[in-house]
Short mmCIF file of C-alpha atoms and ligand atoms in Angstrom, two decimals:
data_model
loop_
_atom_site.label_atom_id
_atom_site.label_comp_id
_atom_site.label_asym_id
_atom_site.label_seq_id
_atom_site.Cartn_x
_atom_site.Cartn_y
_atom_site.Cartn_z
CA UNK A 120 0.00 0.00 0.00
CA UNK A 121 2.83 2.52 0.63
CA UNK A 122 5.14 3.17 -2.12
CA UNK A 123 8.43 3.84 -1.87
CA UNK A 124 8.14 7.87 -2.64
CA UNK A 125 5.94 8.41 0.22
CA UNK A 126 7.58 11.64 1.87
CA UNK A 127 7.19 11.72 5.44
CA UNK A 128 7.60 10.27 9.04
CA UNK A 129 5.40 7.71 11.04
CA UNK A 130 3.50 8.85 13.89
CA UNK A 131 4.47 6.33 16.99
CA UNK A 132 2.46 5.50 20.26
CA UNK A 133 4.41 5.74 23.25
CA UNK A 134 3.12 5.37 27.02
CA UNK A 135 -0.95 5.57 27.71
CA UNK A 136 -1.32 5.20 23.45
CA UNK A 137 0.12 8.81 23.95
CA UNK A 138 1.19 9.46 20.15
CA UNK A 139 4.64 10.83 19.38
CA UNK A 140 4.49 13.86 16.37
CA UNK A 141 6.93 14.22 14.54
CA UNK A 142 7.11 17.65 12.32
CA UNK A 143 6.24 15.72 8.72
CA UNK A 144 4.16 13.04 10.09
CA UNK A 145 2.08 10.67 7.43
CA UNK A 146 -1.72 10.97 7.71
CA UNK A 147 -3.46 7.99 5.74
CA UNK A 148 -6.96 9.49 3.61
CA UNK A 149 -10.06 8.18 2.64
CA UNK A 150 -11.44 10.31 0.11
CA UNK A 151 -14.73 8.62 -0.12
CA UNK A 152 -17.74 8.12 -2.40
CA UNK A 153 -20.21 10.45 -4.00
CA UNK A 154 -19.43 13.67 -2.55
CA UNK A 155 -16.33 12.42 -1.51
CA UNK A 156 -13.97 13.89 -3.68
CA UNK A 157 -15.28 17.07 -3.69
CA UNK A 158 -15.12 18.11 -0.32
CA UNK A 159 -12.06 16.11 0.12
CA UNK A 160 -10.71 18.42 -2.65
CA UNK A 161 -11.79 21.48 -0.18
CA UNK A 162 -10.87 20.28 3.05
CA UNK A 163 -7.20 19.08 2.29
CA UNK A 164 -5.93 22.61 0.64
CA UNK A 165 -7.58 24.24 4.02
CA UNK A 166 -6.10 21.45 6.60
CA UNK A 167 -2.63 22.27 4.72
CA UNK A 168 -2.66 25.76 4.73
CA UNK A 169 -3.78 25.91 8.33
CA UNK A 170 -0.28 24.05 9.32
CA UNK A 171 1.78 26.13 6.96
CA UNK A 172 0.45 29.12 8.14
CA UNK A 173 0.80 28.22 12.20
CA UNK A 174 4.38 26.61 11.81
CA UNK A 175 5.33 28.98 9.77
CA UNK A 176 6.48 25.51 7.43
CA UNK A 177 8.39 24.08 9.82
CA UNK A 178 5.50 21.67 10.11
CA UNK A 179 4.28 19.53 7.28
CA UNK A 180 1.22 16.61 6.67
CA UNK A 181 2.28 14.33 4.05
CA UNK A 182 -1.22 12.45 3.14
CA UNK A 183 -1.32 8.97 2.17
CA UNK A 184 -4.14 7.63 0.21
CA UNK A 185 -5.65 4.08 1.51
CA UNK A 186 -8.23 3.08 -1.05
CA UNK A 187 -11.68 1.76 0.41
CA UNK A 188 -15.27 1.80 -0.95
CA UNK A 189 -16.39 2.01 -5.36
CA UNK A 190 -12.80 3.35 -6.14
CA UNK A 191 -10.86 0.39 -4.25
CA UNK A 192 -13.52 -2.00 -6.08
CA UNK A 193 -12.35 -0.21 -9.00
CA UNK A 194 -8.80 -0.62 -8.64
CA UNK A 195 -8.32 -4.26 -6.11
CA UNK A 196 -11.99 -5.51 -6.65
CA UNK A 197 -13.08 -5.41 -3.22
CA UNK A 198 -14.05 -2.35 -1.20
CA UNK A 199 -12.16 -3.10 1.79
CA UNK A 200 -8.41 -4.22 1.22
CA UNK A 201 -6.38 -5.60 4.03
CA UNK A 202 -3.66 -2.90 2.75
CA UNK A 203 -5.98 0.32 3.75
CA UNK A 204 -6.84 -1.24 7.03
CA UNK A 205 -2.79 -1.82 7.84
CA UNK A 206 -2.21 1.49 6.05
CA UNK A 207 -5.08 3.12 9.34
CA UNK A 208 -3.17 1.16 11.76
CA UNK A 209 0.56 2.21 10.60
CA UNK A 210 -0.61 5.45 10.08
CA UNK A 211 -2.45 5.65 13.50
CA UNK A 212 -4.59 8.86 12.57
CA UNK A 213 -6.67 9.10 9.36
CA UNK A 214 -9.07 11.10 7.53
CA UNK A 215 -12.27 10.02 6.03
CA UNK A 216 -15.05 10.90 3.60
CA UNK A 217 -18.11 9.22 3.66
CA UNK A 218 -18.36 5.84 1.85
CA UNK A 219 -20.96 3.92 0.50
CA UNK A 220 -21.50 0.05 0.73
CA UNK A 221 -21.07 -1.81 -2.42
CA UNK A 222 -24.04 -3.99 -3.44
CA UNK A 223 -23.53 -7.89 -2.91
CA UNK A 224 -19.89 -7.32 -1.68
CA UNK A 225 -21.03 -9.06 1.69
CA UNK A 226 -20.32 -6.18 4.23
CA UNK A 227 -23.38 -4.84 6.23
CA UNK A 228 -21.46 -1.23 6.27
CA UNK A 229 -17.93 -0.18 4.99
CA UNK A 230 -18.44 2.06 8.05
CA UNK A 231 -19.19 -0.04 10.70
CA UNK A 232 -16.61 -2.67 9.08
CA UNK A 233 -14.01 -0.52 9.61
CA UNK A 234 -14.80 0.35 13.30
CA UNK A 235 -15.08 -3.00 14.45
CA UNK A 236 -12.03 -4.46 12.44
CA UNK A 237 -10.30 -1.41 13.64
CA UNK A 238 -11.46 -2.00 17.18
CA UNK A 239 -12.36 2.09 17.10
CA UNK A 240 -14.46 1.73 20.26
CA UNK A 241 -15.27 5.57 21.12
CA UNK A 242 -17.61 7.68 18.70
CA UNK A 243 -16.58 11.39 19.75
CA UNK A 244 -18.65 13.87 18.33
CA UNK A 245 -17.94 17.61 19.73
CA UNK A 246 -21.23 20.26 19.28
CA UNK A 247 -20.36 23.29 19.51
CA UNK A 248 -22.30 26.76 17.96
CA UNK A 249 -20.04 28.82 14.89
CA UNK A 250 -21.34 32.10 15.21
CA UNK A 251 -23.56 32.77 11.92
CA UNK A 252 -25.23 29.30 11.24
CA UNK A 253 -28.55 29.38 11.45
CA UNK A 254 -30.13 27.05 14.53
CA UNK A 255 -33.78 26.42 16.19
CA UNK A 256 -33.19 27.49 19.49
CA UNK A 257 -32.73 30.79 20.73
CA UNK A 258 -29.42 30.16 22.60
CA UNK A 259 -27.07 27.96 20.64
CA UNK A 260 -23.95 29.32 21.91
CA UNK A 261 -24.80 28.00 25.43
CA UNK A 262 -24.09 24.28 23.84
CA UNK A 263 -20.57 23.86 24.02
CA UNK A 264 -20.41 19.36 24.77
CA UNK A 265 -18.40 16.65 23.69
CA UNK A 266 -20.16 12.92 23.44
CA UNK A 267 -18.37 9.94 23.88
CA UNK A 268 -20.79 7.36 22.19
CA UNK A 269 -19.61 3.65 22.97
CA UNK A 270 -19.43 2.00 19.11
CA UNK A 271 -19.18 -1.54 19.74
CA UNK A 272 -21.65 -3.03 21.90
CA UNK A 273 -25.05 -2.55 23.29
CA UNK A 274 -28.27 -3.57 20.02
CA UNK A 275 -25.64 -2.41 17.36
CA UNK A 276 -24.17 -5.71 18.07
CA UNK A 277 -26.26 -6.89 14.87
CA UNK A 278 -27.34 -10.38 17.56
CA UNK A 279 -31.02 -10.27 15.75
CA UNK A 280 -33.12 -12.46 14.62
CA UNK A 281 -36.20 -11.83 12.23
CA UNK A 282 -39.74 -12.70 13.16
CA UNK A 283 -40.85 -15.63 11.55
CA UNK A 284 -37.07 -17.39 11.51
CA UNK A 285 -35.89 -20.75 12.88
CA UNK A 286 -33.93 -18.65 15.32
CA UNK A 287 -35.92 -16.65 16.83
CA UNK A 288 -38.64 -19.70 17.26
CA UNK A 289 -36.04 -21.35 18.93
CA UNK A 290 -34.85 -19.11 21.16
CA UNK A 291 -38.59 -17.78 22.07
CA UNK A 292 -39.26 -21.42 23.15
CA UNK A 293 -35.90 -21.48 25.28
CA UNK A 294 -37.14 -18.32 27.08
CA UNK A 295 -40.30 -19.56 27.51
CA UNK A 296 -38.99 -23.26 28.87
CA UNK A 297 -36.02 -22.69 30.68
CA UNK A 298 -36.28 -18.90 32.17
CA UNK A 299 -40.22 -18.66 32.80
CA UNK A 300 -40.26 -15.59 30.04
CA UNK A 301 -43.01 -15.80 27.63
CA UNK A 302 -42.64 -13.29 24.71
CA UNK A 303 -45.93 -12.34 22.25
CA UNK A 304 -46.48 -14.78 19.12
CA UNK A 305 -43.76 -15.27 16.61
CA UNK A 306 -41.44 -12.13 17.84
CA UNK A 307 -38.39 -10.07 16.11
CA UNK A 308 -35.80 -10.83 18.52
CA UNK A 309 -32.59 -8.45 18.79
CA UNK A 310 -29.52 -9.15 22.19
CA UNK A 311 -28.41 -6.00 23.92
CA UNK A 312 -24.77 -7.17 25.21
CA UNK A 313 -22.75 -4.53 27.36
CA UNK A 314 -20.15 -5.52 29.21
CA UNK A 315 -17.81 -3.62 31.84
CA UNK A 316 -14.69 -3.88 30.16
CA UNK A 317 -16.80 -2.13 27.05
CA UNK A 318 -18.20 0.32 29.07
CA UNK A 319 -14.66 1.61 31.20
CA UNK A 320 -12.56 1.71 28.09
CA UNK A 321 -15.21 4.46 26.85
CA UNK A 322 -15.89 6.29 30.44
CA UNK A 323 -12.06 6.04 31.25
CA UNK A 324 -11.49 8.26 27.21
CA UNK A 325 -14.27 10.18 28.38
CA UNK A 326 -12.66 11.31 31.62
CA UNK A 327 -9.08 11.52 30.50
CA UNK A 328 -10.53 14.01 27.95
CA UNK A 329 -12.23 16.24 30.20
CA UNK A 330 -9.15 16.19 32.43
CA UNK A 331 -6.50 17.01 29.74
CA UNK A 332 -9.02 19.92 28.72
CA UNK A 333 -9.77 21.41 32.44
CA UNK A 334 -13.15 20.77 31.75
CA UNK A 335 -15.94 20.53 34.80
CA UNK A 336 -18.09 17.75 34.26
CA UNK A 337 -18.45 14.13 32.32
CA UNK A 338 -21.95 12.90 32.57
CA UNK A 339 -23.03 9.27 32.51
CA UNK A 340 -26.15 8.96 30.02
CA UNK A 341 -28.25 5.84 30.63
CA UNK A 342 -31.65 4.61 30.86
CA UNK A 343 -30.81 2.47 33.86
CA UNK A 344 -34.07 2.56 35.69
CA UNK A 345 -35.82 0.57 32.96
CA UNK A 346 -32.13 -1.75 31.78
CA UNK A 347 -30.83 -2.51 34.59
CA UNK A 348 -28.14 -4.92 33.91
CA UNK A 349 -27.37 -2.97 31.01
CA UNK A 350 -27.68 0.58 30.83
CA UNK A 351 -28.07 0.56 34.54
CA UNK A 352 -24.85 -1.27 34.80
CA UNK A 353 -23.53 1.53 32.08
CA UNK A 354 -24.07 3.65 35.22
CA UNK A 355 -22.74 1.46 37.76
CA UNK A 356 -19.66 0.49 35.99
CA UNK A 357 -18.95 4.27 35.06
CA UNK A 358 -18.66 5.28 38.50
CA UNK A 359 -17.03 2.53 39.70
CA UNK A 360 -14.18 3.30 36.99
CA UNK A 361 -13.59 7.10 38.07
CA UNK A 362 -13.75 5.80 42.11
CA UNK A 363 -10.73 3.28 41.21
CA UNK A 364 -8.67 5.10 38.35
CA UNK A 365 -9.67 8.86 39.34
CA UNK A 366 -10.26 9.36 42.85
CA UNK A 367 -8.10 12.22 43.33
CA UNK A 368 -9.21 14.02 40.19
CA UNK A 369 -13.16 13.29 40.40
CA UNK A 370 -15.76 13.99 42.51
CA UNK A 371 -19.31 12.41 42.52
CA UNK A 372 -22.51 14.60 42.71
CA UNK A 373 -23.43 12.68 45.62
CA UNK A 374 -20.04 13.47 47.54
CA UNK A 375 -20.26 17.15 46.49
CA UNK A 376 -23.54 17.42 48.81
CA UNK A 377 -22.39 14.91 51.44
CA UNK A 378 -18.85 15.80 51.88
CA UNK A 379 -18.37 19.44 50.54
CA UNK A 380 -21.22 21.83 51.09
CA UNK A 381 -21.75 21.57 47.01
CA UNK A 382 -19.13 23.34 46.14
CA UNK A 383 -16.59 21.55 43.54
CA UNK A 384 -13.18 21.10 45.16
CA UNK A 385 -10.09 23.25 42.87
CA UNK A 386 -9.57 20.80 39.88
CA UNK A 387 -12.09 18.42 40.40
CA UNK A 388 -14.43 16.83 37.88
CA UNK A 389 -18.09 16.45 38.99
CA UNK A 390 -18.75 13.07 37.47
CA UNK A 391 -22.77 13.03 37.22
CA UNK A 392 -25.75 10.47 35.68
CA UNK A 393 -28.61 11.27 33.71
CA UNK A 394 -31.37 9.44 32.67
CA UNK A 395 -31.65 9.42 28.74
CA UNK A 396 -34.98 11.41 28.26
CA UNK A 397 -33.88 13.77 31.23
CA UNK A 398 -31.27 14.28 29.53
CA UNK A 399 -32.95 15.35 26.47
CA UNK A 400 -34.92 18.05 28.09
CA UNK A 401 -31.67 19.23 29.80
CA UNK A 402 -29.63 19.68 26.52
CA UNK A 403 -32.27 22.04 25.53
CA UNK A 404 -33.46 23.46 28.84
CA UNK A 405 -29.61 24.09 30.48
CA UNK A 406 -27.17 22.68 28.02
CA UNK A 407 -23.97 24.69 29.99
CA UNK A 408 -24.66 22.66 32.56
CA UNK A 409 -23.12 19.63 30.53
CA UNK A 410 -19.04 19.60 29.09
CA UNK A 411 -18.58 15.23 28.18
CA UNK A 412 -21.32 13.49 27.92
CA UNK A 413 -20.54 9.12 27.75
CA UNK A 414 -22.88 6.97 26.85
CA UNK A 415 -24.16 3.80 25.51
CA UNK A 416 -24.19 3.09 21.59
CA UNK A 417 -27.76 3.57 20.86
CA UNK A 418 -28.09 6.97 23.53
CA UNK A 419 -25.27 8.00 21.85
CA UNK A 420 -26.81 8.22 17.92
CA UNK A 421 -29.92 9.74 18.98
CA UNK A 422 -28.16 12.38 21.02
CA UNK A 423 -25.51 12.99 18.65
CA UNK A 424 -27.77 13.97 15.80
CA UNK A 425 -29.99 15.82 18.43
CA UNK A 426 -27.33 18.40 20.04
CA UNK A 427 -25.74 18.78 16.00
CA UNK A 428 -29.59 20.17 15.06
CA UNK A 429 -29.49 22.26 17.95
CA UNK A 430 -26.13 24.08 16.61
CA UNK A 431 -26.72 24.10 12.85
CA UNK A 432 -27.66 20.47 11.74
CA UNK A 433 -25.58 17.72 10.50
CA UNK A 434 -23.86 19.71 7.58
CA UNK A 435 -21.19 20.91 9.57
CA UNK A 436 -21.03 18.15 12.48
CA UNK A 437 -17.51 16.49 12.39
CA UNK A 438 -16.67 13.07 14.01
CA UNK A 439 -14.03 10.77 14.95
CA UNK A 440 -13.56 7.05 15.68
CA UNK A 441 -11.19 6.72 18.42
CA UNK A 442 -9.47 3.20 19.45
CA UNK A 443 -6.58 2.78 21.97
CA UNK A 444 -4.07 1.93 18.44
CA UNK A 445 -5.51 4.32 16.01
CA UNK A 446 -8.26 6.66 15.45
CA UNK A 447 -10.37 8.08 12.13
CA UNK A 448 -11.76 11.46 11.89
CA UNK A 449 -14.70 11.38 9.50
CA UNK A 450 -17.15 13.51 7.98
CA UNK A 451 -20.75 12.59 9.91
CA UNK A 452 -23.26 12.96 7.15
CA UNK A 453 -22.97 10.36 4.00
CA UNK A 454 -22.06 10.31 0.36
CA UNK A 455 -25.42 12.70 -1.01
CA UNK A 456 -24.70 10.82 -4.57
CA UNK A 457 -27.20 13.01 -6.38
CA UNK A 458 -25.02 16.03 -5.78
CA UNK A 459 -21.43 14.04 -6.56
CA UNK A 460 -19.07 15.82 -8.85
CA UNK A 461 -21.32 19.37 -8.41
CA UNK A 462 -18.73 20.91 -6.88
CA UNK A 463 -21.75 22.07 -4.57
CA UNK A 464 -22.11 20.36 -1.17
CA UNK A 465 -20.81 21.46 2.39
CA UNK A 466 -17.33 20.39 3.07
CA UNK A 467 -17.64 21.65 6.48
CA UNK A 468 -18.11 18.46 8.12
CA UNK A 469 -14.79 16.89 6.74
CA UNK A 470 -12.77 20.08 7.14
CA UNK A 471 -14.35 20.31 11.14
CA UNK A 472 -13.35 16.37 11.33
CA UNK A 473 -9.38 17.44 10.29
CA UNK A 474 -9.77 20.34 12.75
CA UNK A 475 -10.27 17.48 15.44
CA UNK A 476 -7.79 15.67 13.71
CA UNK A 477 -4.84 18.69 14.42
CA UNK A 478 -5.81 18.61 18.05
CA UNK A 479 -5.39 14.33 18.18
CA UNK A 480 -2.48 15.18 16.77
CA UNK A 481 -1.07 18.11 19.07
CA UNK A 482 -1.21 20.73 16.62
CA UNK A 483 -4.20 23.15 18.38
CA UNK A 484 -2.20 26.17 16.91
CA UNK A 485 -3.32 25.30 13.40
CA UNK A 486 -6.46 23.69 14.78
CA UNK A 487 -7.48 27.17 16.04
CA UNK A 488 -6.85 29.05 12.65
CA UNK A 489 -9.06 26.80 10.53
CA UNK A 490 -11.90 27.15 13.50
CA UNK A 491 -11.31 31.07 13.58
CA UNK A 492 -11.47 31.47 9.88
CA UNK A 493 -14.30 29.14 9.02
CA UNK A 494 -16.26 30.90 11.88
CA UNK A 495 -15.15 34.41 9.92
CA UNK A 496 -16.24 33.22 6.51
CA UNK A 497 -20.10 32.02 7.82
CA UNK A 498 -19.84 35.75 9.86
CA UNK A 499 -18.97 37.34 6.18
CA UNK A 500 -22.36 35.11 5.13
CA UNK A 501 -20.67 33.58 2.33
CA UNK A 502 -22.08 29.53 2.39
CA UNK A 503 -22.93 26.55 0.63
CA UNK A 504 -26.26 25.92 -0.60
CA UNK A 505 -27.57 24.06 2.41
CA UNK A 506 -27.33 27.26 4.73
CA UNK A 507 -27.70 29.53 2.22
CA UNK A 508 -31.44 28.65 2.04
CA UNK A 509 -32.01 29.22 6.01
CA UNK A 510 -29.43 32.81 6.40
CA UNK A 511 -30.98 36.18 4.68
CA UNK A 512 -28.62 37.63 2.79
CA UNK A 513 -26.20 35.09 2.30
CA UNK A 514 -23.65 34.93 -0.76
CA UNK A 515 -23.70 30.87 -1.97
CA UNK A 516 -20.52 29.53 -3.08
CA UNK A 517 -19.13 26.19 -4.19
CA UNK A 518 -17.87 23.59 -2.30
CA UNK A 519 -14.32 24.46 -3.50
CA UNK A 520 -15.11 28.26 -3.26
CA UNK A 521 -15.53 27.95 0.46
CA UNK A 522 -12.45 25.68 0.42
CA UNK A 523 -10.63 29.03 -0.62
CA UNK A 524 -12.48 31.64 1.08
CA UNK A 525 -11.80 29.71 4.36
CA UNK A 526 -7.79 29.88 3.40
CA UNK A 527 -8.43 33.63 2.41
CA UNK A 528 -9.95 34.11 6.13
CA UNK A 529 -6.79 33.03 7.44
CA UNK A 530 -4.36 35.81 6.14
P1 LIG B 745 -26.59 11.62 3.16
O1 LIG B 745 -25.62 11.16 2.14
O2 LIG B 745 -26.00 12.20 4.40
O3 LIG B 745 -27.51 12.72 2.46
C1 LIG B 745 -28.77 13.12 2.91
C2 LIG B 745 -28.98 14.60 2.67
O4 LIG B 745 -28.23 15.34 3.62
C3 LIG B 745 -28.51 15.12 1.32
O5 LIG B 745 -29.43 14.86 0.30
C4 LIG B 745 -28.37 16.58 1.67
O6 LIG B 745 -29.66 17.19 1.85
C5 LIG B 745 -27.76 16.54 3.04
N1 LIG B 745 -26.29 16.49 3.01
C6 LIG B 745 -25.47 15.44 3.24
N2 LIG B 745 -24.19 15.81 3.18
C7 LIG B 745 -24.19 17.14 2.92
C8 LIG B 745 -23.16 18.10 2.74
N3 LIG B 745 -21.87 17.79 2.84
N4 LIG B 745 -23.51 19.36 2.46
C9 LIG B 745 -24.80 19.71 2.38
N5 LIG B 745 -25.83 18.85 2.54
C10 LIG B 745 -25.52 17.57 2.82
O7 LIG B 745 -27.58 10.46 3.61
P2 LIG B 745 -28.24 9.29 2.75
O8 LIG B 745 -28.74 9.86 1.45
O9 LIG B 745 -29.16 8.64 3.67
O10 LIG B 745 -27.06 8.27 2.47
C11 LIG B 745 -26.37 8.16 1.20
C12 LIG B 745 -25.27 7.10 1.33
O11 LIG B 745 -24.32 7.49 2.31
C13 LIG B 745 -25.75 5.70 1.74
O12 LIG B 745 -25.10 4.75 0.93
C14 LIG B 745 -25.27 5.54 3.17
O13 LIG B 745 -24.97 4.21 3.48
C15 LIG B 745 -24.01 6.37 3.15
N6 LIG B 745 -23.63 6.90 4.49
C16 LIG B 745 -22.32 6.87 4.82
C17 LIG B 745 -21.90 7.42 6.02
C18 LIG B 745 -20.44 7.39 6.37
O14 LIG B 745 -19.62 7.07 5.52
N7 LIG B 745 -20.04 7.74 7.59
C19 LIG B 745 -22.82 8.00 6.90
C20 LIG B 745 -24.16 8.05 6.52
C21 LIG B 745 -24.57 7.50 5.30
P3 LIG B 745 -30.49 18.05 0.78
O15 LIG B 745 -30.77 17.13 -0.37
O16 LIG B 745 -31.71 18.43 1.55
O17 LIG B 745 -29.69 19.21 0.38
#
């Protein structure tokens, strides 16, 4: 997969899966399908000039390109090659466009393929307002979170069995027999496994993060009052993780009343639980009340897509795919293929993924720049289509004219 002119240095883990920089590292790239290309072609020039301008080119990405989805069917015949998922792991950090799922190639998702194989078992999705974008609620700057969704476990499993099947008749009859649990005629049947080891990896990221950013709280999301022994264990097995790992740094809601008249001793992090639904009125209702939010797989989708409406919609949400040996930044919507090769869509949600990307990687200087000038571009009312239609008096550009106005914001 990598030739011999690739220019460039590995990034290496060292303790903790801390990862070592070094000034010319190799990034690997997905470029994607449908839309793919073009906002890859916007994103790259703007992730590029970003580091140029903030190291003043002492600092340098040199991308590698792992083929993956219709153009590695095109050029290896399958969508997935073993050389793009060893090309991830030696790079350690990648960028992705979105990626469609061949037809008959035997893969539920490329996506979800690629987590699993990759082991990628925290879905981080930051929501924050850009001045500008247009939003339903009237206070969109007050959301400022960061959700850690677990990726592996919980009913994303895929353990289901269709109504109707041999399967599910079978296992309906073992309920029935052997446990005392009778279920209505002929049922769908889907397995909600969560396990604690599942569950600390992604509370213990969640923590870690909020500690390396001095941020106050990390909130456990759950509907444990109605799962207990899974989503009530989420809860369980969250808290038990910051009481043996994080003592010193932590501080429970419950011990803030009992042992320190409520108020948050220097340096602490409140570590807090929510029910799920509560915690959809509370996003809206008194959303700076909440910094990290982790939670189960399933909590984790709906919220995600939830919190991005309430700052601006999906457009510009960017994502990662974090694992303790790699991690993928990816653009969160998917490939649009009726606008492919129009030159037209958003390519904020790619170009927000590498801004994530330059912090994963230590660079926040350069991370900054492309925040600050993306925000100044949308401020200047010069869009893509998709916002265009909800701002007044907006100017709409390409996809690889806001590319270069974003660069042009940075001078
Ligand atoms: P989609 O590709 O996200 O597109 C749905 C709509 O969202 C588009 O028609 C467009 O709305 C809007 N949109 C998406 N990306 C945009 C952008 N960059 N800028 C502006 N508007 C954007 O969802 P889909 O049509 O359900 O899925 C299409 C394919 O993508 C499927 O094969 C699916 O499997 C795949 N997918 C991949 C990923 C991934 O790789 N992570 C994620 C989701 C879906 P308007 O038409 O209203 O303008």
């Amino acid at each position: 997969m990598v030739n011999a002119k690739q220019t460039g240095s590995w990034i290496t883990l060292g303790a903790y899966y801390r990862l070592q920089v070094p000034d010319d590292p190799i990034v690997g790239f997905i470029e994607g399908d449908g839309i793919g290309p073009d906002i890859w072609a916007a994103a790259q020039p703007v992730l590029d000039a970003a580091v140029a301008r903030a190291y003043r080119g002492k600092r340098k990405i040199h991308w590698l390109e792992l083929p993956a989805g219709e153009k590695a069917v095109k050029m290896m015949g399958e969508p997935l090659p073993p050389g793009t998922l060893d090309g991830i792991r030696r790079c350690v950090v990648a960028l992705k466009g979105p990626l469609t799922t061949p037809v008959g190639q035997g893969l539920r998702s490329l996506n979800v393929s690629l987590r699993q194989l990759l082991d990628l078992y925290a879905c981080v999705r930051p929501v924050r307002y850009l001045s500008g974008l247009p939003s339903p609620v009237k206070h969109p700057e007050r959301v400022n979170m960061v959700i850690f969704r677990e990726n592996t476990e919980d009913v994303y499993a895929g353990i289901e069995w269709a109504s109707g099947s041999e399967e599910a008749r079978r296992l309906s009859e073992i309920l029935r027999e052997e446990f005392g649990v009778s279920l209505p005629d002929d049922p769908g049947i889907g397995i909600k496994p969560m396990s604690r080891r599942g569950t600390q990896r992604l509370v213990r990221r969640a923590i870690v993060y909020a500690m390396e950013r001095r941020l106050p709280s990390v909130t456990l999301v759950h509907k444990g009052n109605i799962m207990k022994f899974t989503e009530g264990a989420f809860k369980k097995w969250g808290y038990e993780l910051a009481a043996a790992e994080f003592a010193d740094q932590t501080v429970t809601e419950d011990e803030l009343a009992s042992k320190y008249g409520g108020n948050v001793p220097p340096g602490r992090i409140v570590v807090k639980d929510r029910i799920t639904d509560s915690m959809f009125q509370q996003v809206l209702l008194r959303p700076e009340e909440y910094h990290v939010l982790a939670t189960p797989n399933l909590n984790g989708d709906y919220l995600s897509d939830a919190l991005a409406a309430q700052v601006g919609g999906l457009g510009m949400a960017p994502g990662a795919n974090i694992g303790d040996s790699c991690a993928m930044f990816e653009a969160t919507h998917g490939t649009a293929p009726k606008y492919a090769g129009m030159d037209k869509v958003n390519p904020g949600s790619l170009i927000l993924s590498g801004v994530m990307m330059l912090d994963h990687l230590g660079w926040s200087e350069a991370a900054r720049l492309v925040e600050e000038s993306i925000r100044k571009t949308i401020e200047d009312r010069i869009v893509t289509y998709d916002l265009a239609r909800q701002m007044a008096g907006a100017r709409e550009v390409k996809c690889s004219e806001f590319g270069r106005a974003i660069v042009e914001h940075m001078e």
